[in-house]
GROMACS .gro file of N, CA and C in nm:
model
  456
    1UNK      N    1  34.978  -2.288  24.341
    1UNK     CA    2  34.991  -2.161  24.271
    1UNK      C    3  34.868  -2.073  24.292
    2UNK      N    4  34.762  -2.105  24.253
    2UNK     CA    5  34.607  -2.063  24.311
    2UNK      C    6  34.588  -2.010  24.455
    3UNK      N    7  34.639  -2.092  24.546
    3UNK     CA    8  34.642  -2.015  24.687
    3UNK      C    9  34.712  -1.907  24.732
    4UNK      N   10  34.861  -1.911  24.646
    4UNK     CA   11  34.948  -1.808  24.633
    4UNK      C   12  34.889  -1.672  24.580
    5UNK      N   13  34.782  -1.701  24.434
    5UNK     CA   14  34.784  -1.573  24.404
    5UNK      C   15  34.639  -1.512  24.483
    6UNK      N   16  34.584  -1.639  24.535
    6UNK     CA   17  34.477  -1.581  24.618
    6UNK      C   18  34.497  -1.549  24.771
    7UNK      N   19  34.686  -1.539  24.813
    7UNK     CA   20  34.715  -1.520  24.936
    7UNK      C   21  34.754  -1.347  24.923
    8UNK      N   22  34.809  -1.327  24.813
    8UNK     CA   23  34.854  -1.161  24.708
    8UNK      C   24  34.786  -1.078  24.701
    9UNK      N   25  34.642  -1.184  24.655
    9UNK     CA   26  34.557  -1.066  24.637
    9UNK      C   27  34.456  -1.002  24.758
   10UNK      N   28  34.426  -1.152  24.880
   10UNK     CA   29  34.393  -1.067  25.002
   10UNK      C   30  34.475  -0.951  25.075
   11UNK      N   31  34.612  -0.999  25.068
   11UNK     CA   32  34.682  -0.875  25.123
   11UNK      C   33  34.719  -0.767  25.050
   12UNK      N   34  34.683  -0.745  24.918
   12UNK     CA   35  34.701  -0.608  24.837
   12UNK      C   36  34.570  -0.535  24.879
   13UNK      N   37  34.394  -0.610  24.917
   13UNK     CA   38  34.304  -0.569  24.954
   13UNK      C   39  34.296  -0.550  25.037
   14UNK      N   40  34.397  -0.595  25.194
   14UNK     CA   41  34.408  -0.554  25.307
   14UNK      C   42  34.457  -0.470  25.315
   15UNK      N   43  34.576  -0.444  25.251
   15UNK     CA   44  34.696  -0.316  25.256
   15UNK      C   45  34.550  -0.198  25.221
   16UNK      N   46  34.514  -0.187  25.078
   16UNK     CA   47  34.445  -0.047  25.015
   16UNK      C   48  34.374  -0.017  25.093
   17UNK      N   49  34.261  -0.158  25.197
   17UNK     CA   50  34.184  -0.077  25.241
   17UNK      C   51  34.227  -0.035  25.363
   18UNK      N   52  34.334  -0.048  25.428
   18UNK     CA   53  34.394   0.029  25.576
   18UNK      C   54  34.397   0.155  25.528
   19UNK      N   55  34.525   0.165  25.377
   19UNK     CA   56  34.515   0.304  25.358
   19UNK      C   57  34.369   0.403  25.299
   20UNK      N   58  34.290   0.333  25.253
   20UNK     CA   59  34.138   0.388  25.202
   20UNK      C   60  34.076   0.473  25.349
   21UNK      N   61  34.120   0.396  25.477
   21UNK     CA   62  34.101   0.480  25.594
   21UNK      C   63  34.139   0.527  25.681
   22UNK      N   64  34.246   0.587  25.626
   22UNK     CA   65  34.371   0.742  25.724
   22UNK      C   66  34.335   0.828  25.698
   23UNK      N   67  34.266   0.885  25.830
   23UNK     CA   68  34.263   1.020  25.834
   23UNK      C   69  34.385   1.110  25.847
   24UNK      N   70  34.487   1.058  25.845
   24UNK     CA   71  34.602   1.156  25.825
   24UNK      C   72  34.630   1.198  25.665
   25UNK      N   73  34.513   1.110  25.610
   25UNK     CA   74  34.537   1.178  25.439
   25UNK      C   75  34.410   1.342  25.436
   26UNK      N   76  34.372   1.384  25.562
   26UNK     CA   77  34.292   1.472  25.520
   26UNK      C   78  34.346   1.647  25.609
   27UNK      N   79  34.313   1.730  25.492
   27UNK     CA   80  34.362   1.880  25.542
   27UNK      C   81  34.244   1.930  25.552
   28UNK      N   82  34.261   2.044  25.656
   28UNK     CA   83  34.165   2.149  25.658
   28UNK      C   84  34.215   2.283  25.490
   29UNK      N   85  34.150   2.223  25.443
   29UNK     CA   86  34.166   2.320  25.306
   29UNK      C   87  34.146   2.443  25.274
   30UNK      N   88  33.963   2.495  25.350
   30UNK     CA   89  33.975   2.611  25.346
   30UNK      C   90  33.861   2.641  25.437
   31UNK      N   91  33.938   2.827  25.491
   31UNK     CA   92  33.810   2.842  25.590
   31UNK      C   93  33.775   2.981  25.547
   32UNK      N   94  33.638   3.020  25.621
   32UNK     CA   95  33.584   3.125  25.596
   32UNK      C   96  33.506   3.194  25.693
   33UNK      N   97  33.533   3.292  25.804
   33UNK     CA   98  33.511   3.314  25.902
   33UNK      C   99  33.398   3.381  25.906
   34UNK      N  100  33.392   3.517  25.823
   34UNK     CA  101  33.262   3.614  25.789
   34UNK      C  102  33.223   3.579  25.678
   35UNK      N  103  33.110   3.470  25.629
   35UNK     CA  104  33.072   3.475  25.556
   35UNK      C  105  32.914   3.504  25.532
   36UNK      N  106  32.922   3.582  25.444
   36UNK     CA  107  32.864   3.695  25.433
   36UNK      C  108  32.747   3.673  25.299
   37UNK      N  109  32.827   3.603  25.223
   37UNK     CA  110  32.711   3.566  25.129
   37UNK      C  111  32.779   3.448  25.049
   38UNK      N  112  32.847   3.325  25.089
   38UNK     CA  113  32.906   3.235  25.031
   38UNK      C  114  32.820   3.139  25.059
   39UNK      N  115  32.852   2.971  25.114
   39UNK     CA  116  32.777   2.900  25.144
   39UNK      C  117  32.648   2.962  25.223
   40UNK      N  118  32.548   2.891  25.209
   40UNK     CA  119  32.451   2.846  25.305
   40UNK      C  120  32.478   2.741  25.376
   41UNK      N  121  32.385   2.742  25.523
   41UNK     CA  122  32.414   2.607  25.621
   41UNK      C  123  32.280   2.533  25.536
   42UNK      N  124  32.242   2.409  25.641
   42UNK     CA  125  32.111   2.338  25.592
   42UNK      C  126  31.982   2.422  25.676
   43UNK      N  127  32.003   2.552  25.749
   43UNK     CA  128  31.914   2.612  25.766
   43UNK      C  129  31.922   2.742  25.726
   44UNK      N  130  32.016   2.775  25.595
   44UNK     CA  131  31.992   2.895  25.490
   44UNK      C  132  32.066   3.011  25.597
   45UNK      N  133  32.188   2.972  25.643
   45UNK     CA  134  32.214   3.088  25.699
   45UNK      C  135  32.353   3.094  25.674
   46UNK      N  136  32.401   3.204  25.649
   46UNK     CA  137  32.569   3.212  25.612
   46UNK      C  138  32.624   3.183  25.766
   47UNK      N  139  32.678   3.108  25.780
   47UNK     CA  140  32.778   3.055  25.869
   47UNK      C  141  32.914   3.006  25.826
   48UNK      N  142  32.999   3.093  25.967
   48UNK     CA  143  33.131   3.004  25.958
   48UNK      C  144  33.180   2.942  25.899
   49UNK      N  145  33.265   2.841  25.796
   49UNK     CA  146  33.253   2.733  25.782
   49UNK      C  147  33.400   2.675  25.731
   50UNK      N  148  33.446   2.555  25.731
   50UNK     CA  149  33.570   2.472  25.727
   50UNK      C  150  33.531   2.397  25.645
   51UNK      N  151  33.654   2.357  25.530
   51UNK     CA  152  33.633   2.271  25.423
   51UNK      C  153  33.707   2.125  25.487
   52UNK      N  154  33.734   2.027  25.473
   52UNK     CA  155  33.849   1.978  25.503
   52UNK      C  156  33.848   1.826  25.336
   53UNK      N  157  33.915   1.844  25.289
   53UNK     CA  158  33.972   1.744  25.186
   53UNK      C  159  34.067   1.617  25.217
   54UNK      N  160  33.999   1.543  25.153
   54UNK     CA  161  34.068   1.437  25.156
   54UNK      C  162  34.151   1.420  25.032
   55UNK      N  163  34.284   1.417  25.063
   55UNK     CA  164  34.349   1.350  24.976
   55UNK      C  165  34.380   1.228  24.916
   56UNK      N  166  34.379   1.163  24.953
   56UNK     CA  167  34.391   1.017  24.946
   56UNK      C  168  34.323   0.953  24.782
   57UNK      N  169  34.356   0.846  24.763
   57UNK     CA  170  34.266   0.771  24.659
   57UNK      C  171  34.169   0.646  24.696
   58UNK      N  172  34.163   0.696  24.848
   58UNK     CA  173  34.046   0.598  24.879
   58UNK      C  174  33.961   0.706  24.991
   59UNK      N  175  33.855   0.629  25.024
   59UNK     CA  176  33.749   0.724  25.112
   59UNK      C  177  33.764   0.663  25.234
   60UNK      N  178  33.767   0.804  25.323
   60UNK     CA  179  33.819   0.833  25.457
   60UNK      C  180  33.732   0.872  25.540
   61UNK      N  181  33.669   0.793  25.663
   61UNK     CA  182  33.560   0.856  25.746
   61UNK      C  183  33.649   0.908  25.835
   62UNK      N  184  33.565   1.037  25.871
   62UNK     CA  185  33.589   1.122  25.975
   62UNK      C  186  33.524   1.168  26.118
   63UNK      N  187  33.431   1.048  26.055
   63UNK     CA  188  33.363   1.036  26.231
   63UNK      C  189  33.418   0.999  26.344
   64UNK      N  190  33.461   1.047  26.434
   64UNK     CA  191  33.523   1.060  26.586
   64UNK      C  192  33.666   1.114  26.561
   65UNK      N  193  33.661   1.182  26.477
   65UNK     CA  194  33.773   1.301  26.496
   65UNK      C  195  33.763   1.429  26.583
   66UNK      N  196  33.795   1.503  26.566
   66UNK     CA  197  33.768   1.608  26.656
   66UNK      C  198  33.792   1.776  26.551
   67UNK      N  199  33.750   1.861  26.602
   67UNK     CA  200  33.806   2.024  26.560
   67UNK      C  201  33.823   2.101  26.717
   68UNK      N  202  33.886   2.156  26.735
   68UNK     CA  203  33.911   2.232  26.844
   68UNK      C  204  34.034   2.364  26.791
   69UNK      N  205  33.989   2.452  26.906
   69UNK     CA  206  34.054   2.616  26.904
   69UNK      C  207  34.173   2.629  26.979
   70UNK      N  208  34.161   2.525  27.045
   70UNK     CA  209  34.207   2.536  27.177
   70UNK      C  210  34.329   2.428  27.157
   71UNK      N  211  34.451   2.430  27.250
   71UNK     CA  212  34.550   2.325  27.216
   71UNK      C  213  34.580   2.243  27.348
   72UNK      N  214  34.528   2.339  27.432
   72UNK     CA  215  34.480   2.237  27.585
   72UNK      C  216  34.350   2.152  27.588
   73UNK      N  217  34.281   2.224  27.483
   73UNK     CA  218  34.160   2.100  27.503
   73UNK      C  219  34.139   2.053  27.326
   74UNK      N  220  34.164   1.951  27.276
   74UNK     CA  221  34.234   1.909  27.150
   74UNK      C  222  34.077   1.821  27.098
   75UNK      N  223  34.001   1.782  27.266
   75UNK     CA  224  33.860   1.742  27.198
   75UNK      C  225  33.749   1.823  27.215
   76UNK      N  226  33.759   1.931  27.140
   76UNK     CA  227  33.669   2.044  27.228
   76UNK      C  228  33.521   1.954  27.132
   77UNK      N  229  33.519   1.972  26.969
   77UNK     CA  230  33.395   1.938  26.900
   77UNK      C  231  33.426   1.813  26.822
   78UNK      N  232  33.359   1.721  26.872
   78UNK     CA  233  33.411   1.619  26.792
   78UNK      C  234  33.274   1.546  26.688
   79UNK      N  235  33.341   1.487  26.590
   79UNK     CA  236  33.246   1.469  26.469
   79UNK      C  237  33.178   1.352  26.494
   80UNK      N  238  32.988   1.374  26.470
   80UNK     CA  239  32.929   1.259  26.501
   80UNK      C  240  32.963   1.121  26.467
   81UNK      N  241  32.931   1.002  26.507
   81UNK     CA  242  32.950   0.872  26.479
   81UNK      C  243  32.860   0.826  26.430
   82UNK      N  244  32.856   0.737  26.311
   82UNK     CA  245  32.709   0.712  26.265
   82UNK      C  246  32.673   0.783  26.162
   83UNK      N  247  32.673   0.854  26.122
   83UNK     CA  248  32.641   0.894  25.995
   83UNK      C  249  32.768   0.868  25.856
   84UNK      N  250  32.680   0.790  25.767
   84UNK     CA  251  32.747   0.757  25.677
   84UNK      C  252  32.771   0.924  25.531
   85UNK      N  253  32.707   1.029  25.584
   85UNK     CA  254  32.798   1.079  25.554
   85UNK      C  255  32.934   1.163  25.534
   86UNK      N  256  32.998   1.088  25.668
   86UNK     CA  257  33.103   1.135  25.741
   86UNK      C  258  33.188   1.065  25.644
   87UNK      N  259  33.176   0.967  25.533
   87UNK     CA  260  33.292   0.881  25.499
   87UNK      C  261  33.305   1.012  25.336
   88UNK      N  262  33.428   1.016  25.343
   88UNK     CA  263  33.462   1.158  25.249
   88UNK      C  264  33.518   1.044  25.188
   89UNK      N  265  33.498   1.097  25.000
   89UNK     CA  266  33.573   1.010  24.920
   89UNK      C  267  33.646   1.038  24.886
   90UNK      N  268  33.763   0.925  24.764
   90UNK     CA  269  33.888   1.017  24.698
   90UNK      C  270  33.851   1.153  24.678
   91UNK      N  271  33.967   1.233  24.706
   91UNK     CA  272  33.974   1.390  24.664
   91UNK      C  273  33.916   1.461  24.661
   92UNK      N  274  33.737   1.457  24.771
   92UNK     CA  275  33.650   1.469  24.762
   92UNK      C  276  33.644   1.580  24.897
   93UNK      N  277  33.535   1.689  24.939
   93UNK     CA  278  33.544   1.760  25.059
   93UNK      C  279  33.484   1.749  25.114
   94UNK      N  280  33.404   1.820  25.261
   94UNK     CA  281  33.351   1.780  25.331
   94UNK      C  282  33.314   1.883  25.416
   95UNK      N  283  33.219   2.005  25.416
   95UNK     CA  284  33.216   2.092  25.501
   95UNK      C  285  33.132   2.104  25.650
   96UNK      N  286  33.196   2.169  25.765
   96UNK     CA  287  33.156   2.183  25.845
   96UNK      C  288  33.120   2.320  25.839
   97UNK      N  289  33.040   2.328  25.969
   97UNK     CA  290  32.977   2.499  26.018
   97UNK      C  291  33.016   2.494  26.149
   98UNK      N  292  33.021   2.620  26.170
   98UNK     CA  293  33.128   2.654  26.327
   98UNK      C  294  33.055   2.807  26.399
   99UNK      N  295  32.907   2.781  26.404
   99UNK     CA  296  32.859   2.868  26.503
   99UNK      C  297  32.842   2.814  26.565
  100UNK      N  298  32.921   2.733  26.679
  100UNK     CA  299  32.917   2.719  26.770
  100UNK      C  300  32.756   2.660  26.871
  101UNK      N  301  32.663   2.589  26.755
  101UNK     CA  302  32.587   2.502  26.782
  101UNK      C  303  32.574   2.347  26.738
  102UNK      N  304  32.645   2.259  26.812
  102UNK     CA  305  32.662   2.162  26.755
  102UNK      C  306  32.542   2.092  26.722
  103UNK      N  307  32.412   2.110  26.836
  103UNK     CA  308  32.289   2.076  26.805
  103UNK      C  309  32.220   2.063  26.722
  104UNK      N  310  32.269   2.157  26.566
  104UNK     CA  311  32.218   2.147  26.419
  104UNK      C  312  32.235   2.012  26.368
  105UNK      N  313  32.367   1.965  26.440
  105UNK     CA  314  32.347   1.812  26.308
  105UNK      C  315  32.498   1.809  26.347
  106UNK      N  316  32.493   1.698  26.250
  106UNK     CA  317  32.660   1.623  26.219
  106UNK      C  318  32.765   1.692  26.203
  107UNK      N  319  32.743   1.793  26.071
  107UNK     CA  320  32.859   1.860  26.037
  107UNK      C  321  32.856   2.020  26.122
  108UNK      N  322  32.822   2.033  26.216
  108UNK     CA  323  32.819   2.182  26.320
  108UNK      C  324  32.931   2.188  26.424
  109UNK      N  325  33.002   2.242  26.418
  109UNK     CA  326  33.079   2.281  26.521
  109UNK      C  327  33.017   2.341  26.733
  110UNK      N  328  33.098   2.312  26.785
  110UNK     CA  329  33.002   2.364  26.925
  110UNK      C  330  33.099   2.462  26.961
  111UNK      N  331  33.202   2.539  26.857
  111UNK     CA  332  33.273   2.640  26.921
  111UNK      C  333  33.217   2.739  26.764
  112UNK      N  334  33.272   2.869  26.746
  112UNK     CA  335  33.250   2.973  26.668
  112UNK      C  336  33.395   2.986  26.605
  113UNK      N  337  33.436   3.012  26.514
  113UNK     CA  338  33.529   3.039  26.414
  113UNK      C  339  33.588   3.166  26.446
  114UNK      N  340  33.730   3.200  26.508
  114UNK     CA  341  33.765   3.347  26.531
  114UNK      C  342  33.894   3.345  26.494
  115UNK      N  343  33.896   3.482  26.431
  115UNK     CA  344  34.020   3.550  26.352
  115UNK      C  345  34.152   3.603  26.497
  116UNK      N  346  34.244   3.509  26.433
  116UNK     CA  347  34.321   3.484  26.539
  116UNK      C  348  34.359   3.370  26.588
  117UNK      N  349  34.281   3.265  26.584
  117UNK     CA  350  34.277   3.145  26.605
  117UNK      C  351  34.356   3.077  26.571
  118UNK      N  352  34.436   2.935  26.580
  118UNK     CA  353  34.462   2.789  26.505
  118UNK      C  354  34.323   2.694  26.560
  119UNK      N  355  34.322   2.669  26.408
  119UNK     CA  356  34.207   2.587  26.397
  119UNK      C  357  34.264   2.416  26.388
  120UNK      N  358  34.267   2.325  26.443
  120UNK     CA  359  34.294   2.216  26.451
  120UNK      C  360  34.199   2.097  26.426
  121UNK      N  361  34.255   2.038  26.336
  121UNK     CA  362  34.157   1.863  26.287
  121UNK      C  363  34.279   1.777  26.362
  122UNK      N  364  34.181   1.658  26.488
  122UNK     CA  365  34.295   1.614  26.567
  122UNK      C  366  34.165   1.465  26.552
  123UNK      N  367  34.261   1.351  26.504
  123UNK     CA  368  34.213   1.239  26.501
  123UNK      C  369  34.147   1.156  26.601
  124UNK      N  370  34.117   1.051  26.563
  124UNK     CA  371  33.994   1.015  26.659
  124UNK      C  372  34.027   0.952  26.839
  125UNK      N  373  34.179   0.937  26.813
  125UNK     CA  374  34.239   0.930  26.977
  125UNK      C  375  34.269   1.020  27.045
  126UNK      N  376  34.208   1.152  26.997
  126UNK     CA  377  34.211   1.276  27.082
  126UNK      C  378  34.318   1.345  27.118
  127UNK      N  379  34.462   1.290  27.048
  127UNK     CA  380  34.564   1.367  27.089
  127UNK      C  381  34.641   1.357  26.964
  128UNK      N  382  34.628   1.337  26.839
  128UNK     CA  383  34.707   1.320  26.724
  128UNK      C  384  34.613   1.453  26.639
  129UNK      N  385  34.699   1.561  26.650
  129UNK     CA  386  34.719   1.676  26.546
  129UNK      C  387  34.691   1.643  26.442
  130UNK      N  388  34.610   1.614  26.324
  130UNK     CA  389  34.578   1.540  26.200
  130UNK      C  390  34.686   1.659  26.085
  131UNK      N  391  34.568   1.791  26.137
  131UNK     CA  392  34.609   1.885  26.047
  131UNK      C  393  34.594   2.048  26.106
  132UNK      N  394  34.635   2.147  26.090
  132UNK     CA  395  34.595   2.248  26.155
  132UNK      C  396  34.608   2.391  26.087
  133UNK      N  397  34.535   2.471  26.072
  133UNK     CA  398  34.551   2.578  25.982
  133UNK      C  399  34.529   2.732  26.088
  134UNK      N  400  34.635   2.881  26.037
  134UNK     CA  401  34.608   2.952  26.146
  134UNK      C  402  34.507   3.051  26.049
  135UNK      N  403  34.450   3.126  26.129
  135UNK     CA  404  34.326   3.228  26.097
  135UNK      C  405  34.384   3.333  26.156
  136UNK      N  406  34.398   3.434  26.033
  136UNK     CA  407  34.516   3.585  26.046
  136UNK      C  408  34.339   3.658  26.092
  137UNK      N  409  34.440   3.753  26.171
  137UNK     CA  410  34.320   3.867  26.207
  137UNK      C  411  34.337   3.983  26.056
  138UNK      N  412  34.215   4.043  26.038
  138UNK     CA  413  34.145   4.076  25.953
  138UNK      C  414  34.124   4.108  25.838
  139UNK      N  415  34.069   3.900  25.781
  139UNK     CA  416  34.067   3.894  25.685
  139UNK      C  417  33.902   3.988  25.628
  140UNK      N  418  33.909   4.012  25.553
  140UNK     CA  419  33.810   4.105  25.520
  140UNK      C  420  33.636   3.961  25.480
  141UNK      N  421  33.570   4.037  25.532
  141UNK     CA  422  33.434   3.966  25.488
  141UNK      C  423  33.387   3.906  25.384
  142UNK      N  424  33.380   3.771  25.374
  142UNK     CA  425  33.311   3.716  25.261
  142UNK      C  426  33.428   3.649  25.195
  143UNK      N  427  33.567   3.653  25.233
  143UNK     CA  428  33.686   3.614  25.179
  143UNK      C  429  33.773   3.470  25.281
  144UNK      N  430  33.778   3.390  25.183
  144UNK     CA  431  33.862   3.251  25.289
  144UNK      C  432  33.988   3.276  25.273
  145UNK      N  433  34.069   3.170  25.357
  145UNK     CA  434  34.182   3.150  25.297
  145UNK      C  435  34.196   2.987  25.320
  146UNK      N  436  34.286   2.975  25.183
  146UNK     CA  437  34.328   2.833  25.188
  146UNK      C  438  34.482   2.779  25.166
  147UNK      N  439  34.431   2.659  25.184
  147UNK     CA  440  34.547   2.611  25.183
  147UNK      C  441  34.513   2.452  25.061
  148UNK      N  442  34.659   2.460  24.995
  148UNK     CA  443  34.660   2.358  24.904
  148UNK      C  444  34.740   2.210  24.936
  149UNK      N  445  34.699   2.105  24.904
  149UNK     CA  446  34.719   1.962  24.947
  149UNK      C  447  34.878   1.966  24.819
  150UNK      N  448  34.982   1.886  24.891
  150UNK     CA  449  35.040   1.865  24.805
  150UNK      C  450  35.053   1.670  24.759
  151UNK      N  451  35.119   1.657  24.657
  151UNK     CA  452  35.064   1.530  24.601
  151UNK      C  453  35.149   1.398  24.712
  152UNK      N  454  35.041   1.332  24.742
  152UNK     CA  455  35.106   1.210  24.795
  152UNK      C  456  35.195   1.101  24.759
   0.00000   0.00000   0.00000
């Protein structure tokens, strides 16, 4: 009986933690192209920038995913490896910057954010669409738009 409930309970801890790490539980939530006086980057400068949320009730790394503009090239910027704070928790967000210098760090984009665009989060095998949001031409300065997670 003992091995039984200790055979239950490894695979209820195997099951949660597979799902604790799908990145298909995460959206690009919200973006903000001209920003103008909203966030700061980590070098105090209004930049670009993409929220992306995790939905889930467990925490989801997002290291070797990708963002790209482009739908022919799906790995244009992809998210460092190695940094632990790529692992986003329950219901928790996670912002990137998208001037198009990835050289700042982890969370930087190596393309620029443009009105007009689909912006795409494409998982870490380089061809799975995670999530994708479009960017209307002219949204006025200093203003995002988002999008809301619905319940899992």
């Amino acid at each position: 009986m003992m091995k039984r409930i200790l055979a239950v309970s490894i695979l209820i801890l195997a099951v949660a933690s597979l799902h604790a790490q799908n990145v298909i539980d995460l959206i690009i939530s919200e973006v903000m192209v001209d920003n103008v006086s909203s966030v700061t980057d980590d070098f105090g400068e209004h930049t670009p920038w993409i929220e992306v949320l995790n939905t889930s009730q467990g925490t989801v790394n997002i290291a070797g995913c990708f963002f790209s503009d482009d739908p022919d090239n799906l790995t244009k910027s992809q998210i460092v490896k190695g940094d632990l704070r790529t692992k986003i928790g329950p219901r928790q967000v996670a912002l990137f910057f998208a001037d198009g210098n990835a050289s700042k760090g982890t969370f930087y984009l190596n393309f620029p954010l443009r009105e007009g665009s689909t912006l795409y989060l494409v998982s870490n095998d380089g061809r799975t669409v995670i999530d994708s949001i479009d960017i209307p031409v002219g949204i006025p300065a200093g203003q995002s738009i988002s999008k809301f997670a619905t319940d899992n």
